[in-house]
Short mmCIF file of C-alpha atoms in Angstrom, two decimals:
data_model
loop_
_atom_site.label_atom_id
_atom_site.label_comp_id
_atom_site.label_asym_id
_atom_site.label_seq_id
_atom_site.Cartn_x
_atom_site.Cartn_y
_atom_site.Cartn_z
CA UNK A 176 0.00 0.00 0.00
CA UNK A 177 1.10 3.47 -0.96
CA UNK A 178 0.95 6.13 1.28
CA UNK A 179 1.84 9.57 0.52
CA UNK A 180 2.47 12.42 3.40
CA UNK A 181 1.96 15.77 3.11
CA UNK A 182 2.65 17.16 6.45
CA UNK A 183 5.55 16.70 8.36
CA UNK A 184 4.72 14.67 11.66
CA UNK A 185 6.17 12.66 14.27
CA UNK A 186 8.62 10.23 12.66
CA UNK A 187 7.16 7.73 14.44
CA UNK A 188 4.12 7.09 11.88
CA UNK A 189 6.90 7.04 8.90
CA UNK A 190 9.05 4.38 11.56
CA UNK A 191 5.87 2.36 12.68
CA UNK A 192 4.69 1.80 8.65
CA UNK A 193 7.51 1.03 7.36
CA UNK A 194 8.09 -1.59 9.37
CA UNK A 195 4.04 -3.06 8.59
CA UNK A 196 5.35 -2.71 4.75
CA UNK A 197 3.40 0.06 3.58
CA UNK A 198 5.25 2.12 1.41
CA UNK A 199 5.59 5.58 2.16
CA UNK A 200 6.42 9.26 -0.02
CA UNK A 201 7.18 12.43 1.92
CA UNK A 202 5.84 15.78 -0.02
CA UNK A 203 6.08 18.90 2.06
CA UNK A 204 6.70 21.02 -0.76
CA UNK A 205 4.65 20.70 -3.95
CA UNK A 206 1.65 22.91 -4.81
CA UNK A 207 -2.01 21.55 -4.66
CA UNK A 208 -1.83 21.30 -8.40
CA UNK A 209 1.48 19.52 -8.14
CA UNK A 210 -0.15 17.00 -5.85
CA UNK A 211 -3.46 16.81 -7.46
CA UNK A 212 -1.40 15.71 -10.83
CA UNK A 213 0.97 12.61 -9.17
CA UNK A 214 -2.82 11.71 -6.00
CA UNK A 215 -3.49 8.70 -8.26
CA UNK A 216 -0.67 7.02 -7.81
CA UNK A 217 -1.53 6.33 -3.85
CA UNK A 218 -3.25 4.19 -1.83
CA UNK A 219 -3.48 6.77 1.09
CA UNK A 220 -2.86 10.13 2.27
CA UNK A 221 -1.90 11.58 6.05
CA UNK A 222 -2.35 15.43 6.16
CA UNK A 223 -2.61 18.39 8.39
CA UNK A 224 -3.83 20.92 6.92
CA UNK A 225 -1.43 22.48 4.43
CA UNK A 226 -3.52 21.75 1.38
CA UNK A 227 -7.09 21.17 0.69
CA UNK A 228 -8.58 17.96 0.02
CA UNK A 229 -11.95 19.61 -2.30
CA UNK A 230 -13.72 17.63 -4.87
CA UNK A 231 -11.59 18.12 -7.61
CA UNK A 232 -8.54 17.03 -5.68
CA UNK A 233 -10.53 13.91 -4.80
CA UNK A 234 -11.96 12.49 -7.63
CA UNK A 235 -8.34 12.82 -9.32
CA UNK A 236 -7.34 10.27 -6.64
CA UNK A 237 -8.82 7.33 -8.24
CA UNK A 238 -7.12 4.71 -5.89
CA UNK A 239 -7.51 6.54 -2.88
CA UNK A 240 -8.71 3.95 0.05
CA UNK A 241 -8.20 6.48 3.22
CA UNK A 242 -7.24 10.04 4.04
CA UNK A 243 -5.48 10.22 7.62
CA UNK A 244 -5.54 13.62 9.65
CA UNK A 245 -3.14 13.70 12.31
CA UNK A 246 -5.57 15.90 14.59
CA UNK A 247 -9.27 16.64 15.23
CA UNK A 248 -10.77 18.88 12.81
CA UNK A 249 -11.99 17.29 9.11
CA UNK A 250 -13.24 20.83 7.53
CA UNK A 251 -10.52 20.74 5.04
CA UNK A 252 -11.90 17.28 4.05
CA UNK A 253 -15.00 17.58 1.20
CA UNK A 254 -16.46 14.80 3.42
CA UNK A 255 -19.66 14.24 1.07
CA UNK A 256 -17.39 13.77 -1.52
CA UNK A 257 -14.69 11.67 0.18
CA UNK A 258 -17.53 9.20 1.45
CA UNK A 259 -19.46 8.83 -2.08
CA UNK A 260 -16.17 7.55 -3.56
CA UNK A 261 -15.70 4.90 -0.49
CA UNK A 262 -12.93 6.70 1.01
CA UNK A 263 -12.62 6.45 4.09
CA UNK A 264 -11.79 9.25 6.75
CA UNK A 265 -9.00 9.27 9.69
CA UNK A 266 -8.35 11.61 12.13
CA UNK A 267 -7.05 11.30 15.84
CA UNK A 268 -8.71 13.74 18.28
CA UNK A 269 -7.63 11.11 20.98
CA UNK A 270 -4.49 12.40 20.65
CA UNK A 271 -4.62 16.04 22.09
CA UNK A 272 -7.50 16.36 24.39
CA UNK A 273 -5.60 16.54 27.70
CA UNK A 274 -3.35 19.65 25.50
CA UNK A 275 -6.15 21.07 25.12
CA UNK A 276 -8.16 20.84 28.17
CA UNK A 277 -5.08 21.97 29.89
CA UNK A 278 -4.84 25.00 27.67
CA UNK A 279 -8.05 25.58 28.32
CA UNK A 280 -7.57 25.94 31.98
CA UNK A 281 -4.44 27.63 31.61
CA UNK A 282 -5.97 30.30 29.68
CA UNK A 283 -8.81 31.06 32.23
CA UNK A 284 -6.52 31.23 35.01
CA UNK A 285 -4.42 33.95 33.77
CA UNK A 286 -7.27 35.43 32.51
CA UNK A 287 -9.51 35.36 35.23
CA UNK A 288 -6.69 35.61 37.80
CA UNK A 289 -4.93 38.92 35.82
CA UNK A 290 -1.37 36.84 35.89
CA UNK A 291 -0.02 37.79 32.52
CA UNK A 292 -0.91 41.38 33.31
CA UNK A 293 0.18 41.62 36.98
CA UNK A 294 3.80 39.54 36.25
CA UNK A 295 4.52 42.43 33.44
CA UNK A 296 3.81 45.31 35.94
CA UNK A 297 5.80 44.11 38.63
CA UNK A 298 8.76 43.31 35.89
CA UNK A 299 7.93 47.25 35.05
CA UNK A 300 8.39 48.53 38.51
CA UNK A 301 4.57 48.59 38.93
CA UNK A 302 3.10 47.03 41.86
CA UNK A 303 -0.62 46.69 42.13
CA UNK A 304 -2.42 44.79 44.79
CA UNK A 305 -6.26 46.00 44.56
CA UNK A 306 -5.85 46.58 40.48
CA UNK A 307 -5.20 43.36 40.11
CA UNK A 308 -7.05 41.82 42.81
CA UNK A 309 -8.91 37.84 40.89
CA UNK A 310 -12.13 36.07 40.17
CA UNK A 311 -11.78 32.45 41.48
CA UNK A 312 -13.35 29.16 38.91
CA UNK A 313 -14.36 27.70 42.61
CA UNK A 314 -18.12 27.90 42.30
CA UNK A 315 -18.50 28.80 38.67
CA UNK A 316 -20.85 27.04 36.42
CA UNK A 317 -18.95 26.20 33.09
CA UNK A 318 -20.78 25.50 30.27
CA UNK A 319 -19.12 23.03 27.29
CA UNK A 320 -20.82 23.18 23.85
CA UNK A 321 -19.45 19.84 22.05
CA UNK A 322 -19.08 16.94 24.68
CA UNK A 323 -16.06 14.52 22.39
CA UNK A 324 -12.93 13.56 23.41
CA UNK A 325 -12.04 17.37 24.05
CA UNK A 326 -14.91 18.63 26.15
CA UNK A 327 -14.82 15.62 28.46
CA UNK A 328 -10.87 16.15 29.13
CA UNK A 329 -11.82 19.81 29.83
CA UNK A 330 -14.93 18.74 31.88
CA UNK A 331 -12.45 16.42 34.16
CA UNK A 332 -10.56 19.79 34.30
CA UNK A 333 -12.70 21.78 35.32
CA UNK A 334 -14.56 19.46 38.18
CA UNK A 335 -11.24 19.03 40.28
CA UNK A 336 -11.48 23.29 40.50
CA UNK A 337 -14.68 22.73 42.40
CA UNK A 338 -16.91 23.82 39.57
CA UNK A 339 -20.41 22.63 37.99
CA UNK A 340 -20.32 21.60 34.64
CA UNK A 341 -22.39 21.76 32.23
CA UNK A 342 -22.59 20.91 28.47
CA UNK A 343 -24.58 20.60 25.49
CA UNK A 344 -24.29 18.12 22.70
CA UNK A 345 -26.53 16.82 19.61
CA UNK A 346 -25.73 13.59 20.61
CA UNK A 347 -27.86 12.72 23.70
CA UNK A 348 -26.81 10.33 27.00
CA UNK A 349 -23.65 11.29 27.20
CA UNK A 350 -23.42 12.71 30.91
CA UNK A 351 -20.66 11.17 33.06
CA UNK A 352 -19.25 12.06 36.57
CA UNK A 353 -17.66 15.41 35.21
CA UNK A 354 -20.37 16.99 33.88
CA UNK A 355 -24.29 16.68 33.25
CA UNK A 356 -25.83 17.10 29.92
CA UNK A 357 -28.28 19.71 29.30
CA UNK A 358 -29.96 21.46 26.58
CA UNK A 359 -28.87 24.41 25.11
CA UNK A 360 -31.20 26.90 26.27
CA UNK A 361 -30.69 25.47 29.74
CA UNK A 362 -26.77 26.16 29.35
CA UNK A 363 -27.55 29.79 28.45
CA UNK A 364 -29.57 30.07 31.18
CA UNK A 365 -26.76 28.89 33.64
CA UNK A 366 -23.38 29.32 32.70
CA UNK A 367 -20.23 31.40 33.54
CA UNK A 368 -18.17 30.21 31.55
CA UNK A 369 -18.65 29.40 27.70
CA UNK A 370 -15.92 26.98 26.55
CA UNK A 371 -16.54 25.43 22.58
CA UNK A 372 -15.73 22.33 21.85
CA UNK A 373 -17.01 21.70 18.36
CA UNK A 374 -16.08 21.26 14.61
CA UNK A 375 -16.34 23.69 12.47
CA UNK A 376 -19.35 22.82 9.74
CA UNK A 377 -22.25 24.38 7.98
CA UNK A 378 -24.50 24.21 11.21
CA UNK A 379 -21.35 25.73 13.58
CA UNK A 380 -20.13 27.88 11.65
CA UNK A 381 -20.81 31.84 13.83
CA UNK A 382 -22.56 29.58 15.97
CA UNK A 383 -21.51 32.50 18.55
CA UNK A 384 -23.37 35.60 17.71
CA UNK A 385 -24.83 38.55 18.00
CA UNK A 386 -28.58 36.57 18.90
CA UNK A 387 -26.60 33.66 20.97
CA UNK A 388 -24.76 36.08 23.15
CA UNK A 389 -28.07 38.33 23.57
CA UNK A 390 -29.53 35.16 24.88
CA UNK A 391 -26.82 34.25 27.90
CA UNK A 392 -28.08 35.27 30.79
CA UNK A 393 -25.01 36.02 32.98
CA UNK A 394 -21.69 38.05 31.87
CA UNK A 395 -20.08 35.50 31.64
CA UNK A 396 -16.06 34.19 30.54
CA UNK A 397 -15.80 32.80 26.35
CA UNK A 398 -13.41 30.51 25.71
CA UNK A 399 -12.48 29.38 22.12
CA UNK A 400 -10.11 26.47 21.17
CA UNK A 401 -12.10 24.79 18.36
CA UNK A 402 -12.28 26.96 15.21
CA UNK A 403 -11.88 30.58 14.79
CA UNK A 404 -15.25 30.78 12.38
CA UNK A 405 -17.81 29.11 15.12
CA UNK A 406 -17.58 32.56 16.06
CA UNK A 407 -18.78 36.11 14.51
CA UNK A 408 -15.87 38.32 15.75
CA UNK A 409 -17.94 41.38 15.44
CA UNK A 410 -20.02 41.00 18.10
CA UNK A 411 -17.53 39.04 20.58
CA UNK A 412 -15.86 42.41 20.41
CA UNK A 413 -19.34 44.05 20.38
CA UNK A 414 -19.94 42.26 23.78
CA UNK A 415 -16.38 42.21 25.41
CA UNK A 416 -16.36 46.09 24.99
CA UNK A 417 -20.24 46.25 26.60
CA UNK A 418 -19.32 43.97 29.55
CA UNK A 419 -20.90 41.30 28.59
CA UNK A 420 -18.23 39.03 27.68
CA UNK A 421 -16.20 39.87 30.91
CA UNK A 422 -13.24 38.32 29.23
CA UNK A 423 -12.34 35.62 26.49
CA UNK A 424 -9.07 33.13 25.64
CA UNK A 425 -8.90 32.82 22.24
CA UNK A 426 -6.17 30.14 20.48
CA UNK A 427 -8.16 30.67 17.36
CA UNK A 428 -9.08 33.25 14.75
CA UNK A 429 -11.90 34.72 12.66
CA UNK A 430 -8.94 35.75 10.69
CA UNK A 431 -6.75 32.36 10.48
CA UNK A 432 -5.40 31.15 7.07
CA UNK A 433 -7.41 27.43 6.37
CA UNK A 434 -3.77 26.16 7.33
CA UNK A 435 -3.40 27.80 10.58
CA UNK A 436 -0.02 28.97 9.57
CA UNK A 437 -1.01 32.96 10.19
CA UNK A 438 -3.42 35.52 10.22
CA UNK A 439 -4.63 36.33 6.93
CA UNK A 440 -5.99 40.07 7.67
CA UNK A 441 -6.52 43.01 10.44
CA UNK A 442 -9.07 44.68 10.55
CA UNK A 443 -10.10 47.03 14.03
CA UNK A 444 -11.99 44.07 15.38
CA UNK A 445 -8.90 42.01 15.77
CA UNK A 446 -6.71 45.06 16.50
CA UNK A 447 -8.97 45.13 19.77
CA UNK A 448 -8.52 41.20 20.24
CA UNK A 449 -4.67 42.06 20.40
CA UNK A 450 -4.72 45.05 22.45
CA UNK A 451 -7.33 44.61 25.53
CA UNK A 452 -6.70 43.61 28.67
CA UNK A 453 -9.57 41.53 28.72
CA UNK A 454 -8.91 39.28 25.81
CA UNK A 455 -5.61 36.35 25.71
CA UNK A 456 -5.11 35.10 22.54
CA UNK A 457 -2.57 32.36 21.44
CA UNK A 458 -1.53 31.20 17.89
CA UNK A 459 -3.77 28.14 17.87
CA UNK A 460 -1.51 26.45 19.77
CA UNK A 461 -4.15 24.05 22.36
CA UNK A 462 -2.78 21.18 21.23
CA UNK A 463 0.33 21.72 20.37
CA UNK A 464 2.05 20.07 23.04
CA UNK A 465 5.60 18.14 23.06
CA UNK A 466 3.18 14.83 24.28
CA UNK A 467 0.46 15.19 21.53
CA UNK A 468 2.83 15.81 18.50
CA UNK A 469 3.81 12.04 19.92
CA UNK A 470 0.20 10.74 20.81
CA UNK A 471 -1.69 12.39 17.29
CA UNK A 472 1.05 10.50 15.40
CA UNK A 473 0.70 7.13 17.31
CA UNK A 474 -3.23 6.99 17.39
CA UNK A 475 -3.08 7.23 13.54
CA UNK A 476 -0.22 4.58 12.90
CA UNK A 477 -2.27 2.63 14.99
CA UNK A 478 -5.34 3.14 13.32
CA UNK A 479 -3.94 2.79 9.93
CA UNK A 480 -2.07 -0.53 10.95
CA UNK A 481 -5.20 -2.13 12.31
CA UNK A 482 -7.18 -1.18 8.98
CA UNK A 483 -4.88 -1.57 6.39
CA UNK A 484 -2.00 -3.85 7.40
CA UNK A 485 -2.03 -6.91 6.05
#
């Protein structure tokens, strides 16, 4: 079986199939074009998200049995399309939930806490007790939309800080001893603390808005590590300046390339994003840990080996 990557990874998937016999191609370089011209020649493909796998690029790969993502998200995936032609689809969101519950955490804590703000002052020769004075999680209802591999490392987070949580999901029974599942309207109603945890697809896409954050009840703390487009920037800003949105961790962007490689505009909204106080932003970085780089990589040789090795 041929296998073509077009990411670099973990050298542990290229060590782990090489030794099942599949035979593997490293392209980190060529052009979607360039790869759409050579696709079908393989049996397989294991991405990130440098180039686009749309229609065109997948019908072209006539001998295409499986697309591998080393990570969660599938939106660069024409997944109608991929499934009509019996592909079949990959990815390995086992393999950085507790990076990005953990960032997730981490992120509120300075937030909430004013630790990135108060270390710089005192490093300045400021010193501010009152200014800078926190807002505990103990107590805090924290709401989870999306309740997969992510949200329930988060939830498990987030109950050891002596908080109630909450999430909402579309698929239903899925309460556990971190958190109890409720419906939406219920969440609004309740939470804190807004943490996504959700793919990005026609139904979630500004699935934060202008009418959604009318409809929270409570100012409450946003937290976004899932995709930068569940959420209409606009109106976080609208809503962070207003009060509403006491504060919000952002690792991703509105404004990200479909790579996640850098911004790909600025505009005033995001200027704000970058400047305020109120607002910590990272460069989609939630699960971008030393220990997932190794676990994405091993939960798809695994996968691949138990599907395809023969």
């Amino acid at each position: 079986m041929k296998i073509l990557l077009l990411d670099k990874n973990h050298p542990l998937i290229t060590e782990q199939l090489l030794a099942k016999n599949f035979v593997l191609e490293e392209d980190f370089t060529s052009s979607y074009d360039e790869v759409c011209h050579k696709i079908q020649n393989y049996d397989g493909i294991i991405i990130r998200s440098r180039i686009p796998l749309d229609k065109n690029f997948l019908e072209k790969g006539k001998n295409l049995k499986f697309i591998a993502r080393v990570g969660a998200g599938m939106e660069n995936i024409d997944i109608p399309v991929a499934e009509k032609l019996g592909i079949q689809l990959i990815n390995s969101p086992e393999g950085n939930r507790d990076s990005v519950a953990e960032h997730v955490v981490g992120m509120l804590l300075i937030l909430m806490h004013r630790l990135f703000i108060a270390s710089q002052e005192v490093k300045n020769g400021i010193w501010k007790r009152e200014e800078n004075r926190g807002d505990e999680l103990l107590g805090k209802t924290v709401g989870l939309i999306g309740y997969g591999n992510m949200g329930k490392a988060t939830a498990k987070r987030f109950s050891g800080f002596g908080c109630k949580v909450i999430f909402h999901d579309i698929l239903p029974g899925l309460s556990d001893e971190y958190a109890s599942q409720v419906s939406l309207e219920e969440l609004k109603q309740s939470a804190d603390v807004l943490s996504l945890h959700i793919p990005l697809t026609s139904a979630t896409h500004y699935l934060i808005n202008e009418t959604f954050i009318s409809e929270m009840k409570k100012d409450f703390y946003f937290v976004n590590t899932a995709r930068g487009k569940n959420v209409e920037t606009k109106y976080l800003v609208e809503n962070l300046k207003s009060g509403k949105i006491k504060g919000a961790c952002l690792d991703v962007l509105e404004y990200e390339k479909s790579s996640f490689e850098h911004l790909e505009n600025e505009n005033d909204d995001l200027k704000y994003l970058l400047e305020s106080e109120k607002v910590i932003v990272t460069p989609h970085i939630a699960g971008w840990t030393h220990q997932s780089k190794e676990k994405l990589a091993q939960v798809i040789a695994d996968k691949i080996v138990e599907k395809f090795a023969r």
